[in-house]
XYZ file of C-alpha atoms in Angstrom:
197
model
C 86.842 42.162 -2.078
C 87.753 38.636 -3.139
C 91.451 39.214 -2.434
C 90.518 40.335 1.091
C 88.901 36.956 1.773
C 92.292 35.326 1.261
C 93.981 37.537 3.875
C 94.623 36.464 7.457
C 93.085 38.463 10.294
C 96.483 39.996 10.931
C 96.817 41.091 7.296
C 93.302 42.559 7.368
C 94.161 44.588 10.473
C 97.271 45.974 8.803
C 95.278 46.712 5.635
C 92.727 48.653 7.703
C 95.564 50.611 9.315
C 96.627 51.533 5.781
C 93.136 52.916 5.096
C 91.150 49.987 3.703
C 87.778 50.160 5.516
C 86.494 47.037 3.762
C 89.287 45.093 5.442
C 87.873 46.070 8.830
C 84.334 45.098 7.789
C 85.572 41.608 6.936
C 87.649 41.430 10.109
C 84.580 42.338 12.163
C 82.422 39.725 10.436
C 85.080 37.052 11.063
C 85.591 37.798 14.745
C 82.347 39.175 16.148
C 80.592 35.891 16.910
C 83.528 34.313 18.718
C 84.270 37.513 20.631
C 80.655 38.051 21.687
C 80.424 34.414 22.835
C 83.523 34.920 24.987
C 82.183 38.160 26.504
C 78.751 36.647 27.138
C 80.297 33.614 28.794
C 82.207 35.826 31.205
C 79.542 38.413 32.086
C 76.399 36.263 31.566
C 74.156 39.243 30.813
C 73.175 40.002 27.184
C 72.795 43.758 27.736
C 76.152 44.038 29.490
C 77.754 41.771 26.874
C 76.459 44.017 24.076
C 77.836 47.121 25.811
C 81.209 45.484 26.382
C 81.305 44.181 22.810
C 80.640 47.692 21.444
C 83.219 49.273 23.736
C 85.763 46.619 22.789
C 85.393 47.371 19.088
C 85.575 51.111 19.700
C 88.903 50.497 21.456
C 90.048 48.175 18.662
C 89.283 50.803 16.015
C 91.014 53.503 18.069
C 94.120 51.387 18.631
C 94.266 50.388 14.956
C 93.903 54.003 13.831
C 96.652 54.999 16.261
C 98.799 52.224 14.729
C 99.113 50.464 18.090
C 98.723 47.040 16.495
C 101.697 45.251 15.004
C 101.594 41.834 13.426
C 103.477 40.242 16.308
C 101.043 37.436 17.009
C 97.484 36.300 16.638
C 94.999 39.097 16.074
C 92.359 37.104 17.971
C 94.556 36.992 21.104
C 95.052 40.782 20.863
C 91.298 41.225 20.474
C 90.521 38.983 23.468
C 93.037 40.920 25.555
C 91.233 44.190 24.795
C 87.861 42.587 25.600
C 89.264 41.176 28.831
C 90.478 44.621 29.873
C 87.072 46.161 29.102
C 85.373 43.409 31.142
C 87.711 43.957 34.080
C 87.082 47.716 33.912
C 83.351 47.021 33.980
C 83.736 44.734 37.013
C 85.779 47.372 38.798
C 83.110 49.965 38.105
C 80.445 47.656 39.459
C 82.600 46.799 42.450
C 81.271 43.310 42.085
C 81.615 41.214 45.202
C 81.494 38.101 43.066
C 85.102 38.425 41.889
C 87.274 36.140 43.964
C 90.980 36.484 43.383
C 93.745 34.430 44.945
C 96.039 36.394 47.205
C 98.936 38.362 45.711
C 101.432 36.101 47.458
C 99.800 32.963 46.117
C 102.456 30.295 46.399
C 101.966 27.786 43.610
C 104.966 25.652 44.547
C 102.703 23.256 46.410
C 100.503 22.483 43.412
C 100.015 18.838 42.731
C 101.861 18.298 39.447
C 99.246 15.730 38.388
C 96.638 18.496 38.496
C 98.638 20.602 36.059
C 99.752 17.740 33.854
C 96.461 15.947 33.435
C 94.882 16.255 30.054
C 91.544 17.785 31.034
C 90.294 17.845 27.455
C 90.068 14.032 27.542
C 87.366 14.360 30.224
C 85.124 16.421 27.953
C 84.656 13.985 25.089
C 81.094 13.091 25.985
C 78.581 15.802 24.976
C 76.380 15.359 28.035
C 79.340 15.678 30.351
C 80.360 18.816 28.484
C 76.912 20.343 29.044
C 77.007 19.422 32.742
C 80.467 20.875 33.130
C 79.401 24.068 31.359
C 76.510 24.477 33.811
C 78.950 24.060 36.689
C 81.379 26.513 35.077
C 78.626 29.122 35.003
C 78.676 29.038 38.804
C 82.407 29.828 39.026
C 83.690 33.325 39.855
C 84.323 35.360 36.671
C 88.131 35.074 36.618
C 87.985 31.299 37.030
C 85.169 30.957 34.489
C 87.173 33.050 32.034
C 90.328 30.928 32.246
C 88.247 27.735 31.839
C 86.501 29.168 28.803
C 89.761 30.268 27.187
C 91.430 26.922 27.881
C 88.649 24.513 26.949
C 86.487 26.370 24.449
C 89.043 28.584 22.727
C 91.862 26.050 23.165
C 94.329 28.717 24.263
C 97.594 27.792 25.948
C 98.257 29.077 29.464
C 100.816 31.447 27.961
C 98.169 32.879 25.612
C 95.688 33.108 28.507
C 98.250 34.948 30.612
C 98.930 37.409 27.784
C 95.236 37.930 27.042
C 94.317 38.554 30.673
C 97.426 40.540 31.586
C 98.569 38.213 34.372
C 101.465 35.819 34.873
C 101.350 32.209 33.757
C 101.422 31.191 37.439
C 98.318 33.292 38.087
C 96.569 31.666 35.102
C 97.526 28.231 36.408
C 96.374 29.241 39.898
C 93.005 30.368 38.583
C 92.641 27.062 36.746
C 93.600 25.198 39.917
C 90.943 27.056 41.928
C 88.410 26.483 39.148
C 89.093 22.738 39.124
C 88.908 22.548 42.912
C 85.639 24.503 42.886
C 84.220 22.322 40.110
C 85.125 19.178 42.057
C 83.477 20.614 45.177
C 80.315 21.502 43.236
C 80.172 18.004 41.713
C 80.475 16.513 45.189
C 78.072 18.967 46.880
C 75.398 18.672 44.197
C 75.877 14.920 43.718
C 76.468 15.402 40.001
C 77.507 12.225 38.204
C 79.886 12.817 35.336
C 80.287 9.535 33.482
C 82.376 9.171 30.373
C 81.431 6.660 27.689
């Protein structure tokens, strides 16, 4: 078991594919907390999050056993992509009216380049501001909340977000743009003061 602890997540996945069940146990223990936190942040319901978490790992096991995983990137990004797909399937089944998507023909050529270039992470240094922003993020539509969570809490690049959510980079950027605009509106409408020290 000690040699397994030295393996990367990707190596553990490949070891499980080769029949080592202990490799999967370790992989699960390494990833379950982060994955559940992501799912819970998106769906905001513990019972639903538990169901989605279980379904995600059933799909992960199935795909691994069918040898549909190759060590072509980060295992965690592959895992998040599967979870994202399960979440989207759940939303489709619920026919949730809360999902707000930009139009298919969303033209991003008019985006303010400062909006895309600004280093948003610098605005979240202060812990209190981070808590306030998180409360505001909870009020965003699920797709916008998801891209914010992936970007700021999981520190994923927009390319990784696009791959994990199965959309183009422009769509990921568009969702972030809408999220930022909505957050600014909520700050203004609710007279929230976000002061950095």
